[in-house]
GROMACS .gro file of N, CA, C and O in nm:
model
  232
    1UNK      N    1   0.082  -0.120   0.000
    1UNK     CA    2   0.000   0.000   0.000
    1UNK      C    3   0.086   0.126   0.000
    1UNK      O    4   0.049   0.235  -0.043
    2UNK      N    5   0.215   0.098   0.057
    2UNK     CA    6   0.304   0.223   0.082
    2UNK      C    7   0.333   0.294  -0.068
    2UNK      O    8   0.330   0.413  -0.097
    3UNK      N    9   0.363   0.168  -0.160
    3UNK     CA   10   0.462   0.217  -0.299
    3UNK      C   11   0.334   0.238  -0.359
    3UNK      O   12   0.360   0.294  -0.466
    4UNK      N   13   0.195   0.221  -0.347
    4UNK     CA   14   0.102   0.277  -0.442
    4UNK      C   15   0.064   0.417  -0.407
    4UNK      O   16  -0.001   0.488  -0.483
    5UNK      N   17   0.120   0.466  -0.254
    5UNK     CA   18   0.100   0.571  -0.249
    5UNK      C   19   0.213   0.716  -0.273
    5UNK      O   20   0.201   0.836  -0.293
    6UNK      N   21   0.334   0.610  -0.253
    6UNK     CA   22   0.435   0.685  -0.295
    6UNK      C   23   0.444   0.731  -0.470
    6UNK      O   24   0.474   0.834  -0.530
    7UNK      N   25   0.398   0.580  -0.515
    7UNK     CA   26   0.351   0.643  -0.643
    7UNK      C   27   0.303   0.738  -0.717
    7UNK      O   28   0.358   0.804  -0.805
    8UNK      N   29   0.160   0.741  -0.660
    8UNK     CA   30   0.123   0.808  -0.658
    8UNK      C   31   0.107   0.958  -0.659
    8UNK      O   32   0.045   1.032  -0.735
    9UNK      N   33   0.204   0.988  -0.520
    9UNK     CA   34   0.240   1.081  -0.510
    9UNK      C   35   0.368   1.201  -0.565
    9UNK      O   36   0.401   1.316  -0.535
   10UNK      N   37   0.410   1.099  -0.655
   10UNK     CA   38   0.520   1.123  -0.742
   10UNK      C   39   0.454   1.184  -0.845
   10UNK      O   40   0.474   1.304  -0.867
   11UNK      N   41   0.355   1.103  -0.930
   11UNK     CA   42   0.310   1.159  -1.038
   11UNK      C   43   0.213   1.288  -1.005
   11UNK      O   44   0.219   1.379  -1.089
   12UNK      N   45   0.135   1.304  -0.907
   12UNK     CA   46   0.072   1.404  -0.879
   12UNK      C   47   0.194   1.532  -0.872
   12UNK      O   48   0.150   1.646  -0.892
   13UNK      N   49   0.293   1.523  -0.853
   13UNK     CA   50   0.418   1.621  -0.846
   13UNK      C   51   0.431   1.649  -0.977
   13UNK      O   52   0.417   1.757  -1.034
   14UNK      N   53   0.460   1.540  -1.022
   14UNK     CA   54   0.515   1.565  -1.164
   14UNK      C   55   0.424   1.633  -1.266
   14UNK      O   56   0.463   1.717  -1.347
   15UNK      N   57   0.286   1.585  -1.252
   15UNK     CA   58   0.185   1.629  -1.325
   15UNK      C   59   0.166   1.775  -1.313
   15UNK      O   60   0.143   1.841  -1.415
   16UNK      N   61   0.178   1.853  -1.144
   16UNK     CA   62   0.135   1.991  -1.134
   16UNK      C   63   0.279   2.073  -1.191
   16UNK      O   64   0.261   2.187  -1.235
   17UNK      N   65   0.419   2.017  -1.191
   17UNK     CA   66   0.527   2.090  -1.230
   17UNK      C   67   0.459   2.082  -1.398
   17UNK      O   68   0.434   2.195  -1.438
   18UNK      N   69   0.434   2.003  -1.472
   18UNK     CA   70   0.406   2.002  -1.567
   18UNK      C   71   0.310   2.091  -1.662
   18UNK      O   72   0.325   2.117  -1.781
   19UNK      N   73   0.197   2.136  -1.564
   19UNK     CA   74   0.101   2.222  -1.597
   19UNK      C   75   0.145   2.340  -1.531
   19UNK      O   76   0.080   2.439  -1.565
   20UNK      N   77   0.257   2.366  -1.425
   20UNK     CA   78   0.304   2.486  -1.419
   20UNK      C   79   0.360   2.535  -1.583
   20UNK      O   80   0.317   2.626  -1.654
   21UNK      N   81   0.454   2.454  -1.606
   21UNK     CA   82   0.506   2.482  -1.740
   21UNK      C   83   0.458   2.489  -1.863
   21UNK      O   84   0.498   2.566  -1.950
   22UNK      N   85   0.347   2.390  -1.875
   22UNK     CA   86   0.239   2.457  -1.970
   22UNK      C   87   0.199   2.559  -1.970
   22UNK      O   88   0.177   2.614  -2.079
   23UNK      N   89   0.165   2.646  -1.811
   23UNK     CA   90   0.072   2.800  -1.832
   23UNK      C   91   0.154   2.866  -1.841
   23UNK      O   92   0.120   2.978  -1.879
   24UNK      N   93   0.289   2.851  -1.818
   24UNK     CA   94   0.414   2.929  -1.800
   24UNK      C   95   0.438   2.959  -1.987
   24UNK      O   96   0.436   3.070  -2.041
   25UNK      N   97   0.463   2.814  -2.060
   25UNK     CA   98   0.473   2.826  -2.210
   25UNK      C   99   0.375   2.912  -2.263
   25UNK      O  100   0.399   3.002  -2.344
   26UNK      N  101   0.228   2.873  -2.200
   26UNK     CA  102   0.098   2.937  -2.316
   26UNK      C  103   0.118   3.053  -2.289
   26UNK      O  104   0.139   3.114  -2.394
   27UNK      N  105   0.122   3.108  -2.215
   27UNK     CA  106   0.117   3.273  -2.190
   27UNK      C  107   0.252   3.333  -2.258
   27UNK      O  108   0.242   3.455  -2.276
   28UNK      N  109   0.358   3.286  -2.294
   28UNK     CA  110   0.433   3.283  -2.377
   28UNK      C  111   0.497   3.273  -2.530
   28UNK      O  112   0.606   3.292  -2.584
   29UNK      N  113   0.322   3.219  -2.578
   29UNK     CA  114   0.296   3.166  -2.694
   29UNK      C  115   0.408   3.085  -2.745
   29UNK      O  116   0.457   3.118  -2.853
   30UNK      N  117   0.452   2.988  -2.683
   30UNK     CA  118   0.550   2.868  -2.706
   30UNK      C  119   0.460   2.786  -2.687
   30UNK      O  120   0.417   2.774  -2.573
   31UNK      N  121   0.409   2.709  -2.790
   31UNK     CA  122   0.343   2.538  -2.809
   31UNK      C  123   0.424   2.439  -2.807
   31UNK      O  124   0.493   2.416  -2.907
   32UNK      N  125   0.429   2.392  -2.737
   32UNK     CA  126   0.482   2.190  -2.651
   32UNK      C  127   0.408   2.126  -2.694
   32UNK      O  128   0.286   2.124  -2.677
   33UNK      N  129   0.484   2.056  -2.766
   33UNK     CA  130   0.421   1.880  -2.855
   33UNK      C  131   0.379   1.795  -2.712
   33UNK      O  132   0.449   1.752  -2.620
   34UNK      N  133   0.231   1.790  -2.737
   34UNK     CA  134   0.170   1.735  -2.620
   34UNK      C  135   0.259   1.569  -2.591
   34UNK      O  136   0.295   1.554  -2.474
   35UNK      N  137   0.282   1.492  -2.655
   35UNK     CA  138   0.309   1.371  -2.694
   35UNK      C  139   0.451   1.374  -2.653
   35UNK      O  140   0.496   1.269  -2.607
   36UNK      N  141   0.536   1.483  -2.662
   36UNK     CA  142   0.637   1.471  -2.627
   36UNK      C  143   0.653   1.515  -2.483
   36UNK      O  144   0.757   1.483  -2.426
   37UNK      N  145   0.588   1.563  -2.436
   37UNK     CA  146   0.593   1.592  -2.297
   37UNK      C  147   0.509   1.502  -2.221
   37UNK      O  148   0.559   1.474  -2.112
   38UNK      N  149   0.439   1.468  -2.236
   38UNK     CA  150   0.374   1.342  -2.165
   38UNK      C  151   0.434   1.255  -2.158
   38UNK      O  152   0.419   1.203  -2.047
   39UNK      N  153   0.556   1.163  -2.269
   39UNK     CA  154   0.665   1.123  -2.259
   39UNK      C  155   0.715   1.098  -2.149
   39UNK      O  156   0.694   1.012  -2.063
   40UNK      N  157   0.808   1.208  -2.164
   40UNK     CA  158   0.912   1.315  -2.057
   40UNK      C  159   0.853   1.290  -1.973
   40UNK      O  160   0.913   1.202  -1.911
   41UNK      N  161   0.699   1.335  -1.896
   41UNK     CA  162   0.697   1.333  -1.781
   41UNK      C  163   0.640   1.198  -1.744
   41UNK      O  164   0.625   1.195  -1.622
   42UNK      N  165   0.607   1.103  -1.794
   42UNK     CA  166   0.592   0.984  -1.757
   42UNK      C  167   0.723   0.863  -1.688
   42UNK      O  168   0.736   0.786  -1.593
   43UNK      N  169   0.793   0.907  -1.799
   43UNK     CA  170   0.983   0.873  -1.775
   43UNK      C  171   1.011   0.943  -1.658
   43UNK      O  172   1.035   0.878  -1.556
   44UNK      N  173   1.010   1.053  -1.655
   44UNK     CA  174   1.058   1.149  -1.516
   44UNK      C  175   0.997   1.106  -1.394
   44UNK      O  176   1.078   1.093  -1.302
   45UNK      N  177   0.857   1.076  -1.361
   45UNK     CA  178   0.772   0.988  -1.286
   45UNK      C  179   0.853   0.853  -1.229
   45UNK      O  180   0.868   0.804  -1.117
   46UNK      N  181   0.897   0.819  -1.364
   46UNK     CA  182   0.866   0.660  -1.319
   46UNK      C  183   1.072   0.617  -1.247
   46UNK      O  184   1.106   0.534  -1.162
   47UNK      N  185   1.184   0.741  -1.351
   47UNK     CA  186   1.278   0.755  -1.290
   47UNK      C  187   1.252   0.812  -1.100
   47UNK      O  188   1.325   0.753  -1.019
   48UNK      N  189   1.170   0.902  -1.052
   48UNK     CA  190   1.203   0.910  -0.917
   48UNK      C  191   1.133   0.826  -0.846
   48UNK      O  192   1.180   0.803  -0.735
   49UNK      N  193   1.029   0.768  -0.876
   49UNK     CA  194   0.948   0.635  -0.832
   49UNK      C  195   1.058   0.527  -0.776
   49UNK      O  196   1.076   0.477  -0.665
   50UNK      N  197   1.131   0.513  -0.911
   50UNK     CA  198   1.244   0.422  -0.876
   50UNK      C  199   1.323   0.475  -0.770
   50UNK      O  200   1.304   0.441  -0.654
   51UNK      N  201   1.422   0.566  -0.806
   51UNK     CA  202   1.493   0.597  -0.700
   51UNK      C  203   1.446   0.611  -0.525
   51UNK      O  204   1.501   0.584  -0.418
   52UNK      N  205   1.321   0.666  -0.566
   52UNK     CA  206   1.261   0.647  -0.411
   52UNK      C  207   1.286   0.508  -0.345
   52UNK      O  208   1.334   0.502  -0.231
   53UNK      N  209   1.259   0.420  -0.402
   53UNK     CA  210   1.223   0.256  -0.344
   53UNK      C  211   1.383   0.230  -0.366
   53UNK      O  212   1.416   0.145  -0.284
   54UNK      N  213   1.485   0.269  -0.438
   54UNK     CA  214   1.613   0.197  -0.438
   54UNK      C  215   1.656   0.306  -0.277
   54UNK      O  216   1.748   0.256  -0.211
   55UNK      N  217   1.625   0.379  -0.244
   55UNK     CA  218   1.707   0.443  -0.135
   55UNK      C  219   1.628   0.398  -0.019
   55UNK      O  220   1.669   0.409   0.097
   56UNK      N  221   1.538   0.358  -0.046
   56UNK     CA  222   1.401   0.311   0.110
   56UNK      C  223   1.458   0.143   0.100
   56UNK      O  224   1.438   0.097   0.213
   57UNK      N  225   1.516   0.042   0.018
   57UNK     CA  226   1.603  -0.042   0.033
   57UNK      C  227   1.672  -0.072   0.099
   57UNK      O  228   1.672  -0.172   0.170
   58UNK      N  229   1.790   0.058   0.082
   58UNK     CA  230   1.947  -0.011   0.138
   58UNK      C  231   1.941   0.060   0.277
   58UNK      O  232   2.032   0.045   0.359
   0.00000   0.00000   0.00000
C-alpha cells in the first residue's frame, strides 16, 4: 500500500510541475508537442518512483 502511495504521489508532483510549465509556455505563446511531454513526464515519474524505493532499500 506504501509504494502505491508513494507512487502516486510522485506523479501528482510531476503532473502539477508540468502544468506549471504549460501556463508558463501558453502565456508565452510557445506550443509543446503534447506527446512529447507526456513522454518526458511519464519517464521522469517513473525515474524518481524508482529511485525512491532503491534508497528506502538499502
Amino acid at each position: 500500500m506504501r509504494d502505491l502511495l508513494k507512487g502516486a504521489a510522485v506523479t501528482v508532483i510531476v503532473l502539477i510541475a508540468l502544468m506549471a510549465i504549460n501556463v508558463f509556455c501558453n502565456m508565452n505563446d510557445i506550443h509543446s508537442d503534447t506527446v512529447t511531454t507526456g513522454t518526458v513526464s511519464a519517464v521522469c515519474a517513473m525515474l524518481i518512483y524508482r529511485g525512491l524505493n532503491k534508497n528506502e532499500k538499502k
